């Protein structure tokens, strides 16, 4: 795999958490190489995403200010409404016809702000994948975002092969059983979904869970991954003391359910935003557990960030024609690469005719 994965443009991507987009400050993000500025309207708080460069001298609008729902460029005062249309230029009444910046379709859902960078005519809000646990009653979530100087394909690889937990994250979430347990993989090519499951009947309880749940001794540990290409990754995690089985109706009163969510958003070539979230339906009011999971998971994420930054630099210095070796644990990651390549190819066809 080359260490640069092309972008699938006609898809929804997470640009921000809901709490990051407001009116006090304009938010600048770069998604698929497009610089964006995000803010909320005054009346109903709807999120707006515009191109983050003034048409005049390319000054970043994210470093400018709001006047009502309009952005006033901080350099010469060019003023834009929520559609990106320029409504004021300094020193003249006539506004040039080309004085407008792109406006991007936005969907706010499950405490995430999604944007569409591709052909706006193809943007279907119903196609945004769900992560309902992020703002559902009965769940508590900790979250963060780390920029990584690596290709987004490397992050997809990393998340779809959890056997690295044993080695990279030992002492946090990794135990020997994770790497030793065979995986099952299901691929829905049409829907662009990859599922990778690893069910451990008798495993060591890693510190991440032992300290947060109070479980002593060995556990059953289920990891069921659901990757919605290109952007959303869900890891449905269940742990319970060994021998405790779910009820016949599927309810699980003695198990601890944790939803690990990642939004994988390519920023530009060789750069990716790693949005990470840990949601739980147990000890939801316990601030100590919340802070432990926040700190512990941030450490785990930073171990991935450091590893992927290193890997990107290493791949950048490889001689051409080097051969990767793939094994059973890579089945999910290889399926994801195949789907991403198809989405990129599909997106390239209409783009060419539009121009």
CSV table of C-alpha atoms in Angstrom, one decimal:
chain,number,residue,atom,x,y,z
A,1,UNK,CA,0.0,0.0,0.0
A,2,UNK,CA,1.4,3.4,-0.9
A,3,UNK,CA,1.4,5.5,2.3
A,4,UNK,CA,-1.0,8.0,0.7
A,5,UNK,CA,-4.6,7.1,0.4
A,6,UNK,CA,-6.6,9.3,-2.1
A,7,UNK,CA,-9.8,10.9,-0.7
A,8,UNK,CA,-13.3,9.7,-1.3
A,9,UNK,CA,-14.9,13.1,-1.7
A,10,UNK,CA,-18.6,12.3,-2.1
A,11,UNK,CA,-19.1,11.2,1.5
A,12,UNK,CA,-19.9,12.7,4.9
A,13,UNK,CA,-17.0,13.4,7.3
A,14,UNK,CA,-16.9,14.6,10.9
A,15,UNK,CA,-15.5,18.2,11.0
A,16,UNK,CA,-16.1,18.8,14.7
A,17,UNK,CA,-17.8,17.9,17.9
A,18,UNK,CA,-21.1,19.8,18.5
A,19,UNK,CA,-19.6,21.6,21.5
A,20,UNK,CA,-16.7,22.9,19.4
A,21,UNK,CA,-18.9,24.9,17.1
A,22,UNK,CA,-20.4,28.1,18.6
A,23,UNK,CA,-20.5,31.9,18.2
A,24,UNK,CA,-17.9,33.1,20.6
A,25,UNK,CA,-15.1,31.8,18.4
A,26,UNK,CA,-15.0,30.8,14.7
A,27,UNK,CA,-13.6,27.3,14.2
A,28,UNK,CA,-11.1,26.5,11.5
A,29,UNK,CA,-10.6,22.9,10.2
A,30,UNK,CA,-9.2,21.4,7.1
A,31,UNK,CA,-11.2,18.4,5.6
A,32,UNK,CA,-10.0,16.6,2.5
A,33,UNK,CA,-7.6,19.5,1.8
A,34,UNK,CA,-10.4,22.1,2.0
A,35,UNK,CA,-10.0,24.8,4.6
A,36,UNK,CA,-13.3,25.3,6.4
A,37,UNK,CA,-14.7,27.8,8.9
A,38,UNK,CA,-17.5,26.7,11.1
A,39,UNK,CA,-20.0,28.6,13.3
A,40,UNK,CA,-23.6,28.7,14.4
A,41,UNK,CA,-26.4,31.0,13.3
A,42,UNK,CA,-27.8,33.4,15.9
A,43,UNK,CA,-31.5,32.5,15.8
A,44,UNK,CA,-31.6,28.7,15.8
A,45,UNK,CA,-28.0,27.7,16.3
A,46,UNK,CA,-27.7,25.8,13.0
A,47,UNK,CA,-24.1,25.0,12.1
A,48,UNK,CA,-22.7,26.7,9.0
A,49,UNK,CA,-19.5,25.6,7.1
A,50,UNK,CA,-17.9,27.9,4.6
A,51,UNK,CA,-14.6,27.9,2.7
A,52,UNK,CA,-12.1,29.5,5.1
A,53,UNK,CA,-10.3,31.9,2.7
A,54,UNK,CA,-11.5,35.4,1.8
A,55,UNK,CA,-11.8,35.8,-2.0
A,56,UNK,CA,-9.8,39.1,-1.8
A,57,UNK,CA,-6.4,38.3,-0.4
A,58,UNK,CA,-7.0,34.7,1.0
A,59,UNK,CA,-7.1,35.8,4.6
A,60,UNK,CA,-8.5,33.0,6.9
A,61,UNK,CA,-12.1,33.8,7.8
A,62,UNK,CA,-11.7,31.6,10.9
A,63,UNK,CA,-9.3,34.4,12.1
A,64,UNK,CA,-12.0,37.0,11.5
A,65,UNK,CA,-15.3,37.9,13.4
A,66,UNK,CA,-19.0,37.5,13.3
A,67,UNK,CA,-21.5,40.3,12.8
A,68,UNK,CA,-24.8,38.6,13.4
A,69,UNK,CA,-24.8,35.7,11.0
A,70,UNK,CA,-22.2,37.3,8.7
A,71,UNK,CA,-18.5,36.8,8.8
A,72,UNK,CA,-16.5,40.0,8.5
A,73,UNK,CA,-13.0,39.3,7.1
A,74,UNK,CA,-10.4,40.4,9.6
A,75,UNK,CA,-8.1,41.9,6.9
A,76,UNK,CA,-10.2,44.2,4.7
A,77,UNK,CA,-13.8,43.7,5.9
A,78,UNK,CA,-15.2,41.7,3.0
A,79,UNK,CA,-18.5,40.3,4.5
A,80,UNK,CA,-20.1,37.0,3.8
A,81,UNK,CA,-23.6,35.6,4.6
A,82,UNK,CA,-24.3,32.0,5.6
A,83,UNK,CA,-24.5,30.9,1.9
A,84,UNK,CA,-21.0,32.2,1.3
A,85,UNK,CA,-22.2,35.2,-0.8
A,86,UNK,CA,-20.3,38.4,-0.3
A,87,UNK,CA,-22.7,41.2,0.8
A,88,UNK,CA,-20.2,44.0,1.4
A,89,UNK,CA,-16.8,45.1,0.0
A,90,UNK,CA,-15.0,48.2,1.3
A,91,UNK,CA,-15.0,51.4,-0.7
A,92,UNK,CA,-17.5,50.6,-3.4
A,93,UNK,CA,-21.2,49.8,-3.9
A,94,UNK,CA,-20.8,47.2,-6.6
A,95,UNK,CA,-20.0,43.7,-5.4
A,96,UNK,CA,-18.0,41.6,-7.9
A,97,UNK,CA,-20.1,38.7,-9.2
A,98,UNK,CA,-17.3,36.3,-8.3
A,99,UNK,CA,-17.1,37.5,-4.7
A,100,UNK,CA,-18.4,34.4,-3.0
A,101,UNK,CA,-16.9,31.5,-1.1
A,102,UNK,CA,-18.1,27.9,-1.1
A,103,UNK,CA,-20.8,26.8,1.4
A,104,UNK,CA,-20.8,23.1,2.4
A,105,UNK,CA,-23.7,20.9,3.3
A,106,UNK,CA,-23.8,20.2,7.1
A,107,UNK,CA,-25.6,17.7,9.3
A,108,UNK,CA,-25.5,17.8,13.1
A,109,UNK,CA,-26.3,14.4,14.6
A,110,UNK,CA,-25.3,12.3,17.6
A,111,UNK,CA,-23.3,15.3,19.0
A,112,UNK,CA,-21.1,15.4,15.8
A,113,UNK,CA,-21.0,18.0,13.0
A,114,UNK,CA,-20.7,16.3,9.6
A,115,UNK,CA,-19.7,18.1,6.4
A,116,UNK,CA,-19.9,17.1,2.7
A,117,UNK,CA,-16.9,18.3,0.6
A,118,UNK,CA,-17.9,16.6,-2.7
A,119,UNK,CA,-20.7,17.4,-5.2
A,120,UNK,CA,-23.4,19.1,-3.1
A,121,UNK,CA,-26.2,17.6,-5.3
A,122,UNK,CA,-25.2,14.2,-4.0
A,123,UNK,CA,-25.3,15.1,-0.3
A,124,UNK,CA,-28.0,12.9,1.4
A,125,UNK,CA,-28.4,13.7,5.1
A,126,UNK,CA,-30.0,10.2,5.6
A,127,UNK,CA,-26.7,8.6,4.5
A,128,UNK,CA,-24.8,9.9,7.7
A,129,UNK,CA,-24.0,6.8,9.8
A,130,UNK,CA,-25.4,6.8,13.3
A,131,UNK,CA,-23.6,6.7,16.7
A,132,UNK,CA,-26.7,7.2,18.9
A,133,UNK,CA,-24.9,6.3,22.2
A,134,UNK,CA,-23.0,9.6,22.0
A,135,UNK,CA,-25.9,11.6,23.2
A,136,UNK,CA,-28.5,9.1,24.3
A,137,UNK,CA,-29.9,9.0,27.9
A,138,UNK,CA,-28.2,6.3,30.0
A,139,UNK,CA,-24.8,6.8,28.4
A,140,UNK,CA,-21.8,8.9,29.6
A,141,UNK,CA,-19.1,9.8,27.0
A,142,UNK,CA,-15.5,11.1,27.3
A,143,UNK,CA,-14.0,12.5,24.1
A,144,UNK,CA,-11.1,14.2,22.5
A,145,UNK,CA,-9.4,14.8,19.1
A,146,UNK,CA,-5.7,14.3,18.1
A,147,UNK,CA,-4.3,15.4,14.8
A,148,UNK,CA,-1.9,12.8,13.4
A,149,UNK,CA,0.8,13.4,10.8
A,150,UNK,CA,0.0,10.2,9.0
A,151,UNK,CA,-2.2,9.1,6.1
A,152,UNK,CA,-5.8,8.3,7.2
A,153,UNK,CA,-5.4,4.8,5.7
A,154,UNK,CA,-2.8,4.0,8.4
A,155,UNK,CA,-5.3,4.9,11.1
A,156,UNK,CA,-8.0,2.7,9.5
A,157,UNK,CA,-5.5,-0.2,9.5
A,158,UNK,CA,-4.6,0.5,13.1
A,159,UNK,CA,-8.2,0.4,14.3
A,160,UNK,CA,-9.3,-2.6,12.3
A,161,UNK,CA,-6.5,-4.8,13.7
A,162,UNK,CA,-6.8,-4.7,17.5
A,163,UNK,CA,-4.1,-7.4,18.0
A,164,UNK,CA,-1.7,-4.5,18.3
A,165,UNK,CA,-3.3,-3.8,21.7
A,166,UNK,CA,-1.3,-6.6,23.2
A,167,UNK,CA,2.0,-5.0,22.2
A,168,UNK,CA,1.5,-1.2,21.8
A,169,UNK,CA,-1.1,-0.8,24.6
A,170,UNK,CA,0.1,-3.4,27.2
A,171,UNK,CA,-0.6,-2.1,30.7
A,172,UNK,CA,-3.6,-0.2,29.5
A,173,UNK,CA,-6.1,-2.1,27.3
A,174,UNK,CA,-3.8,-4.9,25.9
A,175,UNK,CA,-3.5,-8.5,27.3
A,176,UNK,CA,-2.0,-11.6,25.7
A,177,UNK,CA,-5.4,-13.0,24.7
A,178,UNK,CA,-6.2,-10.1,22.3
A,179,UNK,CA,-3.4,-11.1,20.0
A,180,UNK,CA,-3.9,-14.9,20.5
A,181,UNK,CA,-7.6,-15.0,19.8
A,182,UNK,CA,-8.6,-15.6,16.1
A,183,UNK,CA,-10.9,-13.1,14.5
A,184,UNK,CA,-14.0,-13.4,12.3
A,185,UNK,CA,-14.5,-10.9,9.5
A,186,UNK,CA,-17.6,-10.0,7.6
A,187,UNK,CA,-17.6,-7.6,4.7
A,188,UNK,CA,-20.6,-5.9,3.1
A,189,UNK,CA,-19.0,-4.5,0.0
A,190,UNK,CA,-22.2,-2.7,-1.2
A,191,UNK,CA,-22.8,-0.8,2.0
A,192,UNK,CA,-19.1,-0.3,2.6
A,193,UNK,CA,-19.2,-1.9,6.0
A,194,UNK,CA,-16.5,-4.1,7.5
A,195,UNK,CA,-17.2,-6.1,10.7
A,196,UNK,CA,-14.3,-7.7,12.7
A,197,UNK,CA,-15.1,-9.7,15.9
A,198,UNK,CA,-12.9,-11.2,18.6
A,199,UNK,CA,-14.7,-13.1,21.4
A,200,UNK,CA,-12.5,-14.1,24.3
A,201,UNK,CA,-14.1,-16.5,26.8
A,202,UNK,CA,-11.4,-16.4,29.4
A,203,UNK,CA,-9.1,-13.4,29.4
A,204,UNK,CA,-7.0,-11.3,31.7
A,205,UNK,CA,-8.8,-8.1,32.7
A,206,UNK,CA,-6.7,-5.2,31.5
A,207,UNK,CA,-6.1,-2.2,33.9
A,208,UNK,CA,-8.4,0.0,31.8
A,209,UNK,CA,-11.3,-2.1,32.9
A,210,UNK,CA,-10.2,-3.6,36.2
A,211,UNK,CA,-9.8,-0.2,37.7
A,212,UNK,CA,-12.9,1.3,36.2
A,213,UNK,CA,-15.4,-1.6,36.8
A,214,UNK,CA,-13.9,-3.1,40.0
A,215,UNK,CA,-13.9,-6.6,38.4
A,216,UNK,CA,-11.4,-8.8,40.0
A,217,UNK,CA,-10.1,-11.9,38.2
A,218,UNK,CA,-10.6,-13.1,34.7
A,219,UNK,CA,-13.2,-12.0,32.2
A,220,UNK,CA,-15.1,-12.8,29.1
A,221,UNK,CA,-14.3,-10.0,26.6
A,222,UNK,CA,-16.1,-9.3,23.4
A,223,UNK,CA,-14.8,-6.9,20.8
A,224,UNK,CA,-17.2,-6.3,17.8
A,225,UNK,CA,-16.0,-3.7,15.3
A,226,UNK,CA,-18.2,-2.1,12.8
A,227,UNK,CA,-16.4,0.2,10.3
A,228,UNK,CA,-18.5,2.4,8.0
A,229,UNK,CA,-16.2,3.5,5.3
A,230,UNK,CA,-14.7,6.0,5.0
A,231,UNK,CA,-15.3,7.9,8.3
A,232,UNK,CA,-17.0,6.1,11.2
A,233,UNK,CA,-15.6,3.3,13.4
A,234,UNK,CA,-17.6,1.7,16.1
A,235,UNK,CA,-16.2,-0.8,18.6
A,236,UNK,CA,-18.9,-2.5,20.6
A,237,UNK,CA,-17.1,-3.8,23.7
A,238,UNK,CA,-18.5,-6.1,26.4
A,239,UNK,CA,-16.8,-7.4,29.4
A,240,UNK,CA,-18.1,-9.6,32.3
A,241,UNK,CA,-16.6,-11.8,35.0
A,242,UNK,CA,-15.9,-15.3,33.6
A,243,UNK,CA,-19.0,-17.5,33.6
A,244,UNK,CA,-21.5,-14.7,33.6
A,245,UNK,CA,-23.5,-15.1,30.4
A,246,UNK,CA,-26.1,-12.8,28.9
A,247,UNK,CA,-29.8,-13.6,29.5
A,248,UNK,CA,-31.6,-15.7,26.9
A,249,UNK,CA,-33.4,-12.5,25.7
A,250,UNK,CA,-30.0,-10.9,25.0
A,251,UNK,CA,-30.1,-8.5,28.0
A,252,UNK,CA,-26.8,-8.4,29.9
A,253,UNK,CA,-27.4,-7.2,33.5
A,254,UNK,CA,-24.0,-8.3,34.8
A,255,UNK,CA,-21.9,-7.1,31.8
A,256,UNK,CA,-20.3,-3.8,31.2
A,257,UNK,CA,-20.9,-2.3,27.8
A,258,UNK,CA,-18.5,0.3,26.4
A,259,UNK,CA,-18.9,1.9,22.9
A,260,UNK,CA,-15.6,3.1,21.5
A,261,UNK,CA,-16.2,5.5,18.6
A,262,UNK,CA,-13.6,7.0,16.2
A,263,UNK,CA,-14.3,9.5,13.5
A,264,UNK,CA,-11.5,9.2,10.9
A,265,UNK,CA,-11.3,12.5,9.0
A,266,UNK,CA,-8.6,13.1,6.4
A,267,UNK,CA,-7.3,16.6,6.8
A,268,UNK,CA,-4.9,16.9,3.9
A,269,UNK,CA,-2.3,14.6,2.3
A,270,UNK,CA,-0.6,12.7,5.1
A,271,UNK,CA,-2.6,14.3,7.9
A,272,UNK,CA,-5.7,13.0,9.7
A,273,UNK,CA,-8.0,14.1,12.6
A,274,UNK,CA,-8.4,11.3,15.1
A,275,UNK,CA,-11.7,12.0,16.9
A,276,UNK,CA,-12.0,9.5,19.8
A,277,UNK,CA,-14.9,8.8,22.1
A,278,UNK,CA,-15.5,6.3,24.9
A,279,UNK,CA,-19.2,5.9,26.0
A,280,UNK,CA,-20.4,3.6,28.8
A,281,UNK,CA,-23.8,2.5,30.2
A,282,UNK,CA,-22.4,1.7,33.7
A,283,UNK,CA,-21.3,4.0,36.6
A,284,UNK,CA,-22.6,6.9,34.4
A,285,UNK,CA,-22.7,9.4,37.3
A,286,UNK,CA,-19.3,8.4,38.8
A,287,UNK,CA,-16.9,11.4,38.0
A,288,UNK,CA,-13.9,9.4,39.2
A,289,UNK,CA,-14.6,6.7,36.6
A,290,UNK,CA,-15.1,9.4,33.9
A,291,UNK,CA,-11.8,11.1,34.6
A,292,UNK,CA,-10.0,7.8,34.8
A,293,UNK,CA,-11.3,6.7,31.4
A,294,UNK,CA,-10.6,10.1,29.9
A,295,UNK,CA,-7.0,10.1,31.1
A,296,UNK,CA,-6.4,6.4,30.4
A,297,UNK,CA,-7.9,6.5,26.9
A,298,UNK,CA,-6.0,9.7,26.0
A,299,UNK,CA,-2.8,7.9,26.9
A,300,UNK,CA,-3.8,4.9,24.6
A,301,UNK,CA,-4.7,7.3,21.8
A,302,UNK,CA,-1.3,9.1,22.1
A,303,UNK,CA,0.5,5.7,21.9
A,304,UNK,CA,-1.3,5.2,18.5
A,305,UNK,CA,-0.5,8.8,17.4
A,306,UNK,CA,3.2,8.3,18.2
A,307,UNK,CA,3.3,4.9,16.4
A,308,UNK,CA,1.5,6.2,13.3
A,309,UNK,CA,3.6,9.4,13.1
A,310,UNK,CA,6.7,7.1,13.2
A,311,UNK,CA,5.2,4.7,10.7
A,312,UNK,CA,4.4,7.5,8.2
A,313,UNK,CA,8.0,8.8,8.4
A,314,UNK,CA,9.3,5.3,8.0
A,315,UNK,CA,7.2,4.6,4.9
A,316,UNK,CA,8.3,7.9,3.5
A,317,UNK,CA,11.9,6.8,3.5
A,318,UNK,CA,11.2,3.2,2.1
A,319,UNK,CA,12.8,2.2,-1.2
A,320,UNK,CA,10.2,1.8,-3.9
A,321,UNK,CA,8.9,-1.7,-4.5
A,322,UNK,CA,9.0,-2.9,-0.9
A,323,UNK,CA,6.7,-5.7,-0.1
A,324,UNK,CA,4.2,-5.8,2.8
A,325,UNK,CA,3.4,-9.1,4.4
A,326,UNK,CA,-0.2,-9.6,5.4
A,327,UNK,CA,-1.7,-12.4,7.6
A,328,UNK,CA,-5.1,-13.4,9.0
A,329,UNK,CA,-5.3,-10.5,11.5
A,330,UNK,CA,-5.2,-8.1,8.5
A,331,UNK,CA,-8.4,-9.4,6.8
A,332,UNK,CA,-10.5,-6.5,8.0
A,333,UNK,CA,-7.9,-3.9,7.2
A,334,UNK,CA,-7.4,-5.2,3.7
A,335,UNK,CA,-11.2,-5.2,3.1
A,336,UNK,CA,-11.3,-1.6,4.2
A,337,UNK,CA,-8.5,-0.7,1.8
A,338,UNK,CA,-10.4,-2.3,-1.0
A,339,UNK,CA,-13.6,-0.5,-0.2
A,340,UNK,CA,-11.8,2.9,0.2
A,341,UNK,CA,-10.1,2.4,-3.2
A,342,UNK,CA,-13.5,1.8,-4.8
A,343,UNK,CA,-15.1,4.8,-3.1
A,344,UNK,CA,-12.2,7.0,-4.3
A,345,UNK,CA,-12.6,5.7,-7.8
A,346,UNK,CA,-16.4,6.2,-7.8
A,347,UNK,CA,-16.0,9.7,-6.6
A,348,UNK,CA,-13.4,10.6,-9.3
A,349,UNK,CA,-15.8,9.9,-12.2
A,350,UNK,CA,-18.5,12.5,-11.6
A,351,UNK,CA,-15.9,15.0,-10.4
A,352,UNK,CA,-14.2,14.9,-13.8
A,353,UNK,CA,-17.4,15.6,-15.7
A,354,UNK,CA,-18.4,18.5,-13.3
A,355,UNK,CA,-15.2,20.3,-14.2
